[in-house]
């Protein structure tokens, strides 16, 4: 009996298990209930009593050895059959997110594209500006209440000493002036950029936002040209069923002045919270360039005239994507940003 145990042990150790059928062979011979080890256990009762303990221990040792070898091989084959994950599969797509354009960047690009197709170039100007370009040249009289329409950030000269003629621009209209100083009519340009106002930050207002300014100066420009241009823009931007209306308004740098509304995209004109039940939302200020502005930059206002407009990129983006809180644009929350592409 002892000899049998020793020779079976040698067989168990040598038995090659390289595939599932060899595993099954091993199981039948050494692990199964009808296998050779089970047969030896049956013979244990015939072993003389004084040897039984020793033989029993040896037999149990062999049983444990065979079971351990079987389980180890079994776990290897089970792994292969169940297609476990391959840690470095180079054929898989890169799981790292690629990022996407900011919604304001997307909308700015779309606005510029629409005006480019109508023949408008793109111009740029400084965000730190002098009073002259931001106000005076645009026909804002000194101490006129119109300056208070725009809560201005002034730049500090020294410690605590405000320099009241250098400021963060409150609108992109400053670029109109710089452009007209450097270029003779005809001028047809759009001017995107960042603007600043001293406003408390809320869902509807921010101290930092973006505008696109437009300027068209030539001979015999009409109010109809202005309306056609902005109508076309609104339909391209928001869809051809969008309704548009002009309301009379006031800006120091245009005369006459108007504001353009479109039908509220959220309620389709029925009235909702976003449009304050009006059914319409304002998307741009506009008007015919005031002759004083042309004269301020040395353009003969008896020969040339023009139109101008200004629109907020945030406002247009909010309408287009139905975003209700302005603060989302500057919070860098990836859950918000990744929705745009
Ligand atoms: N600058 C105005 C604002 O910030 C927007 C504006 C209105 C621009 C009328 C214009 C214009 O060029 O003609 O509210």
Coordinates of C-alpha atoms and ligand atoms in Angstrom, one line a residue:
X1 CA 0.0 0.0 0.0
X2 CA 2.8 2.4 0.9
X3 CA 4.6 1.6 -2.3
X4 CA 1.4 2.2 -4.3
X5 CA 1.0 5.6 -2.7
X6 CA 4.6 6.5 -3.5
X7 CA 4.3 5.5 -7.1
X8 CA 1.0 7.2 -7.7
X9 CA 2.4 10.3 -6.1
X10 CA 5.2 10.2 -8.7
X11 CA 2.6 9.9 -11.4
X12 CA 0.6 12.8 -10.1
X13 CA 3.7 15.0 -10.0
X14 CA 4.7 14.0 -13.6
X15 CA 1.3 14.1 -15.2
X16 CA 1.3 16.8 -17.9
X17 CA -1.8 19.0 -17.9
X18 CA -1.4 21.2 -21.1
X19 CA -5.0 21.4 -22.3
X20 CA -8.6 20.8 -21.1
X21 CA -8.7 17.1 -22.1
X22 CA -5.6 16.3 -20.1
X23 CA -7.1 18.2 -17.2
X24 CA -10.2 15.9 -17.5
X25 CA -8.0 12.8 -17.7
X26 CA -6.2 13.9 -14.5
X27 CA -9.5 14.5 -12.8
X28 CA -10.9 11.1 -13.7
X29 CA -7.7 9.2 -12.6
X30 CA -6.7 11.1 -9.4
X31 CA -9.5 13.4 -8.2
X32 CA -12.8 11.8 -9.2
X33 CA -14.8 9.5 -6.9
X34 CA -14.1 6.5 -9.1
X35 CA -10.5 7.3 -9.5
X36 CA -7.4 5.5 -8.3
X37 CA -7.1 7.5 -5.0
X38 CA -10.7 6.7 -4.1
X39 CA -9.9 3.0 -4.7
X40 CA -7.0 3.2 -2.3
X41 CA -9.2 4.9 0.3
X42 CA -11.5 1.9 0.0
X43 CA -8.6 -0.4 0.7
X44 CA -7.6 1.5 3.9
X45 CA -9.9 -0.6 6.0
X46 CA -7.9 -3.7 5.1
X47 CA -4.6 -2.2 6.3
X48 CA -3.5 -3.6 9.7
X49 CA -4.7 -1.4 12.5
X50 CA -1.2 -0.4 13.7
X51 CA -0.2 0.9 10.2
X52 CA -3.5 2.5 9.4
X53 CA -2.8 5.8 10.8
X54 CA 0.4 6.3 9.0
X55 CA -0.9 5.0 5.7
X56 CA -4.0 7.2 6.1
X57 CA -1.9 10.3 6.5
X58 CA 0.2 9.5 3.5
X59 CA -2.9 8.9 1.4
X60 CA -4.5 12.2 2.6
X61 CA -1.2 14.0 1.7
X62 CA -1.4 12.5 -1.8
X63 CA -5.1 13.5 -2.1
X64 CA -4.3 17.1 -1.2
X65 CA -1.4 17.2 -3.7
X66 CA -3.7 15.9 -6.5
X67 CA -6.5 18.3 -5.7
X68 CA -4.1 21.3 -5.5
X69 CA -2.6 20.4 -8.9
X70 CA -6.1 20.0 -10.4
X71 CA -7.4 23.3 -9.1
X72 CA -4.5 25.3 -10.2
X73 CA -4.7 23.9 -13.7
X74 CA -8.5 24.4 -13.8
X75 CA -8.2 28.1 -12.9
X76 CA -5.8 28.6 -15.7
X77 CA -8.1 27.1 -18.3
X78 CA -11.2 28.8 -16.9
X79 CA -9.4 32.2 -17.4
X80 CA -8.7 31.4 -21.0
X81 CA -12.2 30.4 -21.8
X82 CA -13.8 33.4 -20.1
X83 CA -11.9 36.1 -22.1
X84 CA -10.6 38.2 -19.3
X85 CA -9.8 41.8 -20.1
X86 CA -6.5 42.5 -21.9
X87 CA -4.8 45.3 -20.1
X88 CA -3.0 46.9 -23.0
X89 CA -5.1 46.3 -26.1
X90 CA -3.7 48.7 -28.6
X91 CA -6.6 48.3 -31.0
X92 CA -9.0 49.9 -28.4
X93 CA -9.8 53.6 -28.8
X94 CA -7.9 55.9 -26.6
X95 CA -10.0 56.2 -23.4
X96 CA -8.6 59.6 -22.6
X97 CA -11.1 62.3 -23.6
X98 CA -10.1 64.5 -26.5
X99 CA -11.7 67.7 -25.1
X100 CA -14.0 69.9 -27.1
X101 CA -14.4 73.6 -28.1
X102 CA -15.9 75.9 -25.5
X103 CA -19.5 76.8 -26.5
X104 CA -18.6 80.5 -26.7
X105 CA -15.8 79.7 -29.1
X106 CA -18.1 77.6 -31.2
X107 CA -20.7 80.4 -31.4
X108 CA -18.2 83.1 -32.0
X109 CA -16.8 81.1 -34.9
X110 CA -20.3 80.6 -36.3
X111 CA -21.0 84.4 -36.1
X112 CA -17.8 85.3 -37.9
X113 CA -18.5 82.7 -40.5
X114 CA -21.9 84.1 -41.3
X115 CA -20.6 87.7 -41.6
X116 CA -17.5 86.6 -43.5
X117 CA -19.8 85.2 -46.2
X118 CA -21.5 88.6 -46.4
X119 CA -18.0 90.2 -47.0
X120 CA -17.1 91.3 -43.5
X121 CA -13.5 91.1 -42.5
X122 CA -12.4 90.5 -38.8
X123 CA -10.7 93.1 -36.7
X124 CA -9.3 93.2 -33.3
X125 CA -8.5 95.9 -30.6
X126 CA -7.2 96.3 -27.1
X127 CA -9.1 95.3 -23.9
X128 CA -7.3 98.0 -21.8
X129 CA -8.5 101.2 -23.5
X130 CA -8.5 104.9 -23.0
X131 CA -11.6 107.0 -22.3
X132 CA -11.3 108.5 -25.8
X133 CA -11.8 105.2 -27.7
X134 CA -14.3 103.7 -25.3
X135 CA -16.5 106.8 -24.8
X136 CA -15.5 110.2 -26.2
X137 CA -14.9 109.3 -29.8
X138 CA -18.2 107.4 -29.7
X139 CA -20.0 110.5 -29.0
X140 CA -20.5 109.9 -25.2
X141 CA -20.5 113.6 -23.9
X142 CA -18.4 114.2 -20.8
X143 CA -20.5 113.7 -17.6
X144 CA -23.4 112.5 -19.7
X145 CA -25.6 109.9 -18.0
X146 CA -25.0 107.6 -21.0
X147 CA -21.6 106.8 -19.5
X148 CA -23.4 105.4 -16.5
X149 CA -25.2 102.8 -18.7
X150 CA -21.9 101.0 -18.6
X151 CA -20.4 100.5 -15.1
X152 CA -16.7 100.9 -15.8
X153 CA -13.6 99.4 -14.3
X154 CA -10.9 102.1 -14.2
X155 CA -7.2 101.2 -14.0
X156 CA -5.2 102.2 -10.9
X157 CA -2.4 104.6 -11.6
X158 CA -0.5 103.9 -8.4
X159 CA -1.5 102.6 -5.0
X160 CA -5.1 103.4 -4.7
X161 CA -4.9 106.2 -7.2
X162 CA -7.5 105.8 -10.0
X163 CA -6.5 106.9 -13.5
X164 CA -9.9 108.0 -14.8
X165 CA -8.9 107.9 -18.5
X166 CA -7.6 104.3 -18.7
X167 CA -10.2 101.5 -18.3
X168 CA -11.2 98.0 -19.2
X169 CA -13.3 98.4 -22.3
X170 CA -17.0 98.2 -21.6
X171 CA -17.9 97.2 -25.2
X172 CA -16.2 96.3 -28.5
X173 CA -17.3 99.6 -30.0
X174 CA -13.8 100.9 -29.3
X175 CA -12.5 98.8 -32.2
X176 CA -14.8 100.8 -34.6
X177 CA -12.9 103.9 -33.8
X178 CA -9.4 102.4 -34.2
X179 CA -10.4 100.8 -37.4
X180 CA -11.8 104.0 -38.9
X181 CA -8.7 105.8 -37.9
X182 CA -6.5 103.4 -39.9
X183 CA -8.7 102.4 -42.8
X184 CA -10.5 104.6 -45.4
X185 CA -14.0 103.6 -46.4
X186 CA -15.4 101.3 -47.7
X187 CA -15.1 99.4 -44.4
X188 CA -17.0 96.2 -43.7
X189 CA -15.7 94.4 -40.6
X190 CA -16.8 92.4 -37.5
X191 CA -14.9 92.8 -34.2
X192 CA -15.2 90.0 -31.6
X193 CA -13.7 90.4 -28.1
X194 CA -14.0 90.4 -24.4
X195 CA -15.6 93.2 -22.5
X196 CA -15.8 94.2 -18.8
X197 CA -18.5 95.8 -16.6
X198 CA -18.6 96.3 -12.9
X199 CA -21.6 94.1 -12.3
X200 CA -22.4 91.6 -9.5
X201 CA -22.2 88.1 -10.9
X202 CA -25.5 86.3 -11.2
X203 CA -27.3 83.9 -13.6
X204 CA -28.0 86.8 -15.9
X205 CA -25.1 89.2 -15.5
X206 CA -21.3 88.9 -15.3
X207 CA -18.4 91.3 -15.0
X208 CA -16.7 89.7 -18.0
X209 CA -18.5 88.8 -21.2
X210 CA -18.0 88.8 -25.0
X211 CA -19.4 90.8 -27.8
X212 CA -19.2 91.0 -31.6
X213 CA -19.2 94.5 -33.1
X214 CA -20.1 95.2 -36.7
X215 CA -19.3 98.2 -38.8
X216 CA -20.2 99.1 -42.4
X217 CA -19.1 102.5 -43.8
X218 CA -19.5 103.4 -47.5
X219 CA -21.4 105.8 -49.7
X220 CA -25.2 105.6 -49.5
X221 CA -25.6 103.0 -46.9
X222 CA -29.2 102.6 -45.9
X223 CA -31.2 101.5 -42.8
X224 CA -32.5 98.8 -45.1
X225 CA -28.9 97.5 -45.6
X226 CA -28.7 97.2 -41.8
X227 CA -32.0 95.4 -41.4
X228 CA -31.2 93.0 -44.3
X229 CA -27.8 92.2 -42.9
X230 CA -29.1 91.4 -39.4
X231 CA -32.2 89.6 -40.6
X232 CA -29.9 87.3 -42.7
X233 CA -27.7 86.8 -39.7
X234 CA -30.6 85.8 -37.4
X235 CA -32.0 83.3 -39.8
X236 CA -28.6 81.7 -40.5
X237 CA -27.8 81.6 -36.8
X238 CA -31.2 80.5 -35.4
X239 CA -33.0 78.9 -38.3
X240 CA -35.0 80.3 -41.2
X241 CA -38.3 80.2 -39.3
X242 CA -37.0 82.7 -36.7
X243 CA -39.0 85.9 -36.6
X244 CA -37.2 89.2 -36.2
X245 CA -38.3 92.7 -35.1
X246 CA -36.7 96.0 -34.6
X247 CA -37.5 98.4 -31.8
X248 CA -36.4 102.1 -31.6
X249 CA -33.7 102.6 -29.0
X250 CA -30.9 104.9 -28.0
X251 CA -27.1 104.7 -28.3
X252 CA -24.8 107.8 -28.3
X253 CA -22.9 106.5 -31.4
X254 CA -25.8 105.8 -33.7
X255 CA -28.8 107.8 -35.0
X256 CA -31.3 106.5 -35.4
X257 CA -30.7 103.5 -33.1
X258 CA -32.6 100.3 -32.7
X259 CA -32.6 97.0 -30.9
X260 CA -33.2 93.7 -32.6
X261 CA -35.3 91.0 -31.0
X262 CA -36.0 87.4 -32.2
X263 CA -38.8 85.2 -31.2
X264 CA -37.9 83.4 -28.0
X265 CA -36.5 80.0 -28.9
X266 CA -37.5 78.4 -25.7
X267 CA -41.3 79.1 -25.8
X268 CA -41.5 79.9 -29.6
X269 CA -43.2 83.2 -28.8
X270 CA -45.8 82.0 -26.3
X271 CA -44.1 83.7 -23.3
X272 CA -41.8 82.0 -20.7
X273 CA -39.4 82.9 -17.9
X274 CA -36.5 83.4 -20.2
X275 CA -38.2 86.1 -22.3
X276 CA -40.1 87.4 -19.2
X277 CA -43.4 86.4 -20.9
X278 CA -42.7 88.8 -23.8
X279 CA -42.2 86.0 -26.4
X280 CA -39.3 88.1 -27.8
X281 CA -35.6 88.4 -26.7
X282 CA -33.2 91.1 -27.6
X283 CA -30.1 89.9 -29.4
X284 CA -28.4 93.1 -30.8
X285 CA -28.1 96.9 -30.6
X286 CA -27.7 98.7 -33.9
X287 CA -28.1 101.9 -35.8
X288 CA -26.8 104.3 -38.4
X289 CA -23.4 105.6 -37.4
X290 CA -23.8 109.1 -35.9
X291 CA -22.2 111.7 -38.2
X292 CA -20.3 113.0 -35.1
X293 CA -18.5 109.6 -34.8
X294 CA -17.4 109.8 -38.5
X295 CA -16.1 113.4 -38.0
X296 CA -14.3 112.3 -34.8
X297 CA -12.1 110.0 -36.9
X298 CA -11.7 112.3 -39.8
X299 CA -14.2 110.7 -42.2
X300 CA -16.3 113.2 -44.2
X301 CA -19.9 112.6 -43.0
X302 CA -21.3 114.4 -46.0
X303 CA -19.8 111.8 -48.4
X304 CA -19.9 108.7 -46.3
X305 CA -22.4 107.0 -43.9
X306 CA -22.8 103.6 -42.4
X307 CA -24.4 101.3 -39.9
X308 CA -23.1 99.5 -36.8
X309 CA -24.3 96.8 -34.5
X310 CA -23.2 95.0 -31.4
X311 CA -24.3 91.7 -30.0
X312 CA -23.5 89.6 -26.9
X313 CA -22.0 86.2 -27.6
X314 CA -23.2 84.8 -24.3
X315 CA -26.7 85.8 -25.0
X316 CA -26.7 84.2 -28.4
X317 CA -25.1 81.0 -27.0
X318 CA -27.7 80.8 -24.2
X319 CA -30.5 81.1 -26.7
X320 CA -29.1 78.7 -29.1
X321 CA -28.3 75.9 -26.6
X322 CA -31.0 76.8 -24.0
X323 CA -28.5 77.6 -21.3
X324 CA -30.1 79.4 -18.3
X325 CA -27.2 80.4 -16.2
X326 CA -24.4 82.7 -17.4
X327 CA -22.0 81.4 -14.7
X328 CA -21.7 78.0 -16.4
X329 CA -19.5 79.6 -19.1
X330 CA -16.7 80.4 -16.6
X331 CA -16.9 77.6 -14.1
X332 CA -15.0 75.0 -16.2
X333 CA -17.3 72.2 -15.2
X334 CA -16.4 69.3 -17.6
X335 CA -19.9 67.9 -17.4
X336 CA -21.2 71.1 -18.9
X337 CA -18.3 71.7 -21.4
X338 CA -18.3 68.2 -22.9
X339 CA -21.8 68.6 -24.3
X340 CA -20.6 70.9 -27.1
X341 CA -18.7 69.8 -30.1
Ligands
LIG1 N1 -22.0 99.0 -27.6 C1 -23.4 98.6 -27.3 C2 -23.4 97.9 -26.0 O1 -22.4 97.4 -25.5 C3 -23.8 97.6 -28.4 C4 -24.0 98.4 -29.7 C5 -25.2 99.0 -29.9 C6 -23.0 98.4 -30.6 C7 -25.4 99.7 -31.1 C8 -23.2 99.1 -31.8 C9 -24.4 99.7 -32.0 O2 -22.2 99.2 -32.7 O3 -24.5 100.4 -33.2 O4 -24.5 97.7 -25.4

